[in-house]
């Protein structure tokens, strides 16, 4: 029994003894190094494309906000013009209904034309005051995805 125990201890010390003194720093294989390089290139590619996409989304949101503000201002100018023209038309109709002479009718017509001309000038000035539309941002072109390196033969 003692002989078996001693033989077992000696066998284990030989097996583990050489492993205890071995160099434990493993050198990376060429395949692992290539995989790490590819992963780093892929991570950089993803980050670059995501940055370009987020910049595009921000520019597009700004563009859409300016477009909406321009449309709102244009609509307000056109609505004011329409209400001024409708008021001029209503005033003309009531003046024509009350007029009995040709001079009164001519005066009502001239007043209508002057009111429409003033409304047109006000609308044109309001539209010119609106900032010009910015150029629509172009969608970024994504860079080519990095190719995986060829497998090493060693």
mmCIF file with all atom_site columns, N, CA and C in Angstrom, residues 12-44:
data_model
loop_
_atom_site.group_PDB
_atom_site.id
_atom_site.type_symbol
_atom_site.label_atom_id
_atom_site.label_alt_id
_atom_site.label_comp_id
_atom_site.label_asym_id
_atom_site.label_entity_id
_atom_site.label_seq_id
_atom_site.pdbx_PDB_ins_code
_atom_site.Cartn_x
_atom_site.Cartn_y
_atom_site.Cartn_z
_atom_site.occupancy
_atom_site.B_iso_or_equiv
_atom_site.pdbx_formal_charge
_atom_site.auth_seq_id
_atom_site.auth_comp_id
_atom_site.auth_asym_id
_atom_site.auth_atom_id
_atom_site.pdbx_PDB_model_num
ATOM 1  N N  . UNK A 1 12 ? 2.784   11.823 -9.873  1.00 0.00 ? 12 UNK A N  1
ATOM 2  C CA . UNK A 1 12 ? 2.104   13.117 -9.912  1.00 0.00 ? 12 UNK A CA 1
ATOM 3  C C  . UNK A 1 12 ? 3.102   14.272 -9.866  1.00 0.00 ? 12 UNK A C  1
ATOM 4  N N  . UNK A 1 13 ? 4.177   14.136 -9.096  1.00 0.00 ? 13 UNK A N  1
ATOM 5  C CA . UNK A 1 13 ? 5.153   15.212 -9.007  1.00 0.00 ? 13 UNK A CA 1
ATOM 6  C C  . UNK A 1 13 ? 5.881   15.391 -10.338 1.00 0.00 ? 13 UNK A C  1
ATOM 7  N N  . UNK A 1 14 ? 6.089   14.303 -11.047 1.00 0.00 ? 14 UNK A N  1
ATOM 8  C CA . UNK A 1 14 ? 6.744   14.417 -12.349 1.00 0.00 ? 14 UNK A CA 1
ATOM 9  C C  . UNK A 1 14 ? 5.822   15.114 -13.359 1.00 0.00 ? 14 UNK A C  1
ATOM 10 N N  . UNK A 1 15 ? 4.557   14.748 -13.311 1.00 0.00 ? 15 UNK A N  1
ATOM 11 C CA . UNK A 1 15 ? 3.612   15.321 -14.280 1.00 0.00 ? 15 UNK A CA 1
ATOM 12 C C  . UNK A 1 15 ? 3.356   16.789 -13.967 1.00 0.00 ? 15 UNK A C  1
ATOM 13 N N  . UNK A 1 16 ? 3.074   17.123 -12.725 1.00 0.00 ? 16 UNK A N  1
ATOM 14 C CA . UNK A 1 16 ? 2.751   18.498 -12.369 1.00 0.00 ? 16 UNK A CA 1
ATOM 15 C C  . UNK A 1 16 ? 3.988   19.346 -12.184 1.00 0.00 ? 16 UNK A C  1
ATOM 16 N N  . UNK A 1 17 ? 5.071   18.791 -11.890 1.00 0.00 ? 17 UNK A N  1
ATOM 17 C CA . UNK A 1 17 ? 6.311   19.547 -11.671 1.00 0.00 ? 17 UNK A CA 1
ATOM 18 C C  . UNK A 1 17 ? 6.765   20.211 -12.949 1.00 0.00 ? 17 UNK A C  1
ATOM 19 N N  . UNK A 1 18 ? 6.731   19.519 -14.030 1.00 0.00 ? 18 UNK A N  1
ATOM 20 C CA . UNK A 1 18 ? 7.166   20.117 -15.280 1.00 0.00 ? 18 UNK A CA 1
ATOM 21 C C  . UNK A 1 18 ? 6.161   21.174 -15.758 1.00 0.00 ? 18 UNK A C  1
ATOM 22 N N  . UNK A 1 19 ? 4.903   20.997 -15.461 1.00 0.00 ? 19 UNK A N  1
ATOM 23 C CA . UNK A 1 19 ? 3.896   21.974 -15.855 1.00 0.00 ? 19 UNK A CA 1
ATOM 24 C C  . UNK A 1 19 ? 4.000   23.231 -14.985 1.00 0.00 ? 19 UNK A C  1
ATOM 25 N N  . UNK A 1 20 ? 4.451   23.099 -13.752 1.00 0.00 ? 20 UNK A N  1
ATOM 26 C CA . UNK A 1 20 ? 4.557   24.231 -12.854 1.00 0.00 ? 20 UNK A CA 1
ATOM 27 C C  . UNK A 1 20 ? 5.666   25.176 -13.289 1.00 0.00 ? 20 UNK A C  1
ATOM 28 N N  . UNK A 1 21 ? 6.708   24.665 -13.912 1.00 0.00 ? 21 UNK A N  1
ATOM 29 C CA . UNK A 1 21 ? 7.827   25.504 -14.329 1.00 0.00 ? 21 UNK A CA 1
ATOM 30 C C  . UNK A 1 21 ? 7.755   25.906 -15.789 1.00 0.00 ? 21 UNK A C  1
ATOM 31 N N  . UNK A 1 22 ? 6.730   25.518 -16.485 1.00 0.00 ? 22 UNK A N  1
ATOM 32 C CA . UNK A 1 22 ? 6.615   25.851 -17.908 1.00 0.00 ? 22 UNK A CA 1
ATOM 33 C C  . UNK A 1 22 ? 6.221   27.312 -18.066 1.00 0.00 ? 22 UNK A C  1
ATOM 34 N N  . UNK A 1 23 ? 6.573   27.902 -19.206 1.00 0.00 ? 23 UNK A N  1
ATOM 35 C CA . UNK A 1 23 ? 6.209   29.286 -19.525 1.00 0.00 ? 23 UNK A CA 1
ATOM 36 C C  . UNK A 1 23 ? 4.712   29.325 -19.837 1.00 0.00 ? 23 UNK A C  1
ATOM 37 N N  . UNK A 1 24 ? 3.971   30.094 -19.024 1.00 0.00 ? 24 UNK A N  1
ATOM 38 C CA . UNK A 1 24 ? 2.510   30.091 -19.178 1.00 0.00 ? 24 UNK A CA 1
ATOM 39 C C  . UNK A 1 24 ? 2.017   31.202 -20.100 1.00 0.00 ? 24 UNK A C  1
ATOM 40 N N  . UNK A 1 25 ? 2.915   32.079 -20.583 1.00 0.00 ? 25 UNK A N  1
ATOM 41 C CA . UNK A 1 25 ? 2.466   33.124 -21.499 1.00 0.00 ? 25 UNK A CA 1
ATOM 42 C C  . UNK A 1 25 ? 2.351   32.531 -22.886 1.00 0.00 ? 25 UNK A C  1
ATOM 43 N N  . UNK A 1 26 ? 1.122   32.491 -23.361 1.00 0.00 ? 26 UNK A N  1
ATOM 44 C CA . UNK A 1 26 ? 0.879   31.898 -24.677 1.00 0.00 ? 26 UNK A CA 1
ATOM 45 C C  . UNK A 1 26 ? 1.040   32.973 -25.747 1.00 0.00 ? 26 UNK A C  1
ATOM 46 N N  . UNK A 1 27 ? 1.697   32.628 -26.806 1.00 0.00 ? 27 UNK A N  1
ATOM 47 C CA . UNK A 1 27 ? 1.812   33.560 -27.932 1.00 0.00 ? 27 UNK A CA 1
ATOM 48 C C  . UNK A 1 27 ? 0.561   33.403 -28.783 1.00 0.00 ? 27 UNK A C  1
ATOM 49 N N  . UNK A 1 28 ? -0.040  34.498 -29.162 1.00 0.00 ? 28 UNK A N  1
ATOM 50 C CA . UNK A 1 28 ? -1.262  34.380 -29.946 1.00 0.00 ? 28 UNK A CA 1
ATOM 51 C C  . UNK A 1 28 ? -0.957  33.788 -31.317 1.00 0.00 ? 28 UNK A C  1
ATOM 52 N N  . UNK A 1 29 ? -1.867  32.993 -31.758 1.00 0.00 ? 29 UNK A N  1
ATOM 53 C CA . UNK A 1 29 ? -1.685  32.372 -33.066 1.00 0.00 ? 29 UNK A CA 1
ATOM 54 C C  . UNK A 1 29 ? -1.935  33.426 -34.143 1.00 0.00 ? 29 UNK A C  1
ATOM 55 N N  . UNK A 1 30 ? -1.433  33.220 -35.334 1.00 0.00 ? 30 UNK A N  1
ATOM 56 C CA . UNK A 1 30 ? -1.669  34.192 -36.408 1.00 0.00 ? 30 UNK A CA 1
ATOM 57 C C  . UNK A 1 30 ? -3.161  34.372 -36.710 1.00 0.00 ? 30 UNK A C  1
ATOM 58 N N  . UNK A 1 31 ? -3.914  33.308 -36.562 1.00 0.00 ? 31 UNK A N  1
ATOM 59 C CA . UNK A 1 31 ? -5.354  33.387 -36.827 1.00 0.00 ? 31 UNK A CA 1
ATOM 60 C C  . UNK A 1 31 ? -6.038  34.289 -35.795 1.00 0.00 ? 31 UNK A C  1
ATOM 61 N N  . UNK A 1 32 ? -5.636  34.153 -34.512 1.00 0.00 ? 32 UNK A N  1
ATOM 62 C CA . UNK A 1 32 ? -6.234  34.974 -33.464 1.00 0.00 ? 32 UNK A CA 1
ATOM 63 C C  . UNK A 1 32 ? -5.875  36.442 -33.673 1.00 0.00 ? 32 UNK A C  1
ATOM 64 N N  . UNK A 1 33 ? -4.639  36.718 -34.071 1.00 0.00 ? 33 UNK A N  1
ATOM 65 C CA . UNK A 1 33 ? -4.225  38.105 -34.319 1.00 0.00 ? 33 UNK A CA 1
ATOM 66 C C  . UNK A 1 33 ? -5.013  38.689 -35.489 1.00 0.00 ? 33 UNK A C  1
ATOM 67 N N  . UNK A 1 34 ? -5.208  37.902 -36.534 1.00 0.00 ? 34 UNK A N  1
ATOM 68 C CA . UNK A 1 34 ? -5.983  38.367 -37.690 1.00 0.00 ? 34 UNK A CA 1
ATOM 69 C C  . UNK A 1 34 ? -7.434  38.619 -37.296 1.00 0.00 ? 34 UNK A C  1
ATOM 70 N N  . UNK A 1 35 ? -7.975  37.750 -36.449 1.00 0.00 ? 35 UNK A N  1
ATOM 71 C CA . UNK A 1 35 ? -9.357  37.940 -35.991 1.00 0.00 ? 35 UNK A CA 1
ATOM 72 C C  . UNK A 1 35 ? -9.496  39.219 -35.164 1.00 0.00 ? 35 UNK A C  1
ATOM 73 N N  . UNK A 1 36 ? -8.491  39.488 -34.318 1.00 0.00 ? 36 UNK A N  1
ATOM 74 C CA . UNK A 1 36 ? -8.532  40.701 -33.501 1.00 0.00 ? 36 UNK A CA 1
ATOM 75 C C  . UNK A 1 36 ? -8.438  41.951 -34.381 1.00 0.00 ? 36 UNK A C  1
ATOM 76 N N  . UNK A 1 37 ? -7.577  41.897 -35.387 1.00 0.00 ? 37 UNK A N  1
ATOM 77 C CA . UNK A 1 37 ? -7.452  43.042 -36.293 1.00 0.00 ? 37 UNK A CA 1
ATOM 78 C C  . UNK A 1 37 ? -8.760  43.268 -37.056 1.00 0.00 ? 37 UNK A C  1
ATOM 79 N N  . UNK A 1 38 ? -9.365  42.179 -37.510 1.00 0.00 ? 38 UNK A N  1
ATOM 80 C CA . UNK A 1 38 ? -10.630 42.288 -38.246 1.00 0.00 ? 38 UNK A CA 1
ATOM 81 C C  . UNK A 1 38 ? -11.723 42.838 -37.333 1.00 0.00 ? 38 UNK A C  1
ATOM 82 N N  . UNK A 1 39 ? -11.748 42.369 -36.100 1.00 0.00 ? 39 UNK A N  1
ATOM 83 C CA . UNK A 1 39 ? -12.770 42.846 -35.158 1.00 0.00 ? 39 UNK A CA 1
ATOM 84 C C  . UNK A 1 39 ? -12.577 44.332 -34.876 1.00 0.00 ? 39 UNK A C  1
ATOM 85 N N  . UNK A 1 40 ? -11.334 44.771 -34.733 1.00 0.00 ? 40 UNK A N  1
ATOM 86 C CA . UNK A 1 40 ? -11.065 46.187 -34.504 1.00 0.00 ? 40 UNK A CA 1
ATOM 87 C C  . UNK A 1 40 ? -11.483 47.020 -35.714 1.00 0.00 ? 40 UNK A C  1
ATOM 88 N N  . UNK A 1 41 ? -11.178 46.534 -36.912 1.00 0.00 ? 41 UNK A N  1
ATOM 89 C CA . UNK A 1 41 ? -11.564 47.251 -38.131 1.00 0.00 ? 41 UNK A CA 1
ATOM 90 C C  . UNK A 1 41 ? -13.083 47.289 -38.263 1.00 0.00 ? 41 UNK A C  1
ATOM 91 N N  . UNK A 1 42 ? -13.743 46.201 -37.914 1.00 0.00 ? 42 UNK A N  1
ATOM 92 C CA . UNK A 1 42 ? -15.202 46.134 -37.987 1.00 0.00 ? 42 UNK A CA 1
ATOM 93 C C  . UNK A 1 42 ? -15.845 47.082 -36.980 1.00 0.00 ? 42 UNK A C  1
ATOM 94 N N  . UNK A 1 43 ? -15.278 47.156 -35.771 1.00 0.00 ? 43 UNK A N  1
ATOM 95 C CA . UNK A 1 43 ? -15.804 48.080 -34.759 1.00 0.00 ? 43 UNK A CA 1
ATOM 96 C C  . UNK A 1 43 ? -15.634 49.532 -35.206 1.00 0.00 ? 43 UNK A C  1
ATOM 97 N N  . UNK A 1 44 ? -14.485 49.855 -35.804 1.00 0.00 ? 44 UNK A N  1
ATOM 98 C CA . UNK A 1 44 ? -14.254 51.209 -36.311 1.00 0.00 ? 44 UNK A CA 1
ATOM 99 C C  . UNK A 1 44 ? -15.232 51.519 -37.439 1.00 0.00 ? 44 UNK A C  1
#
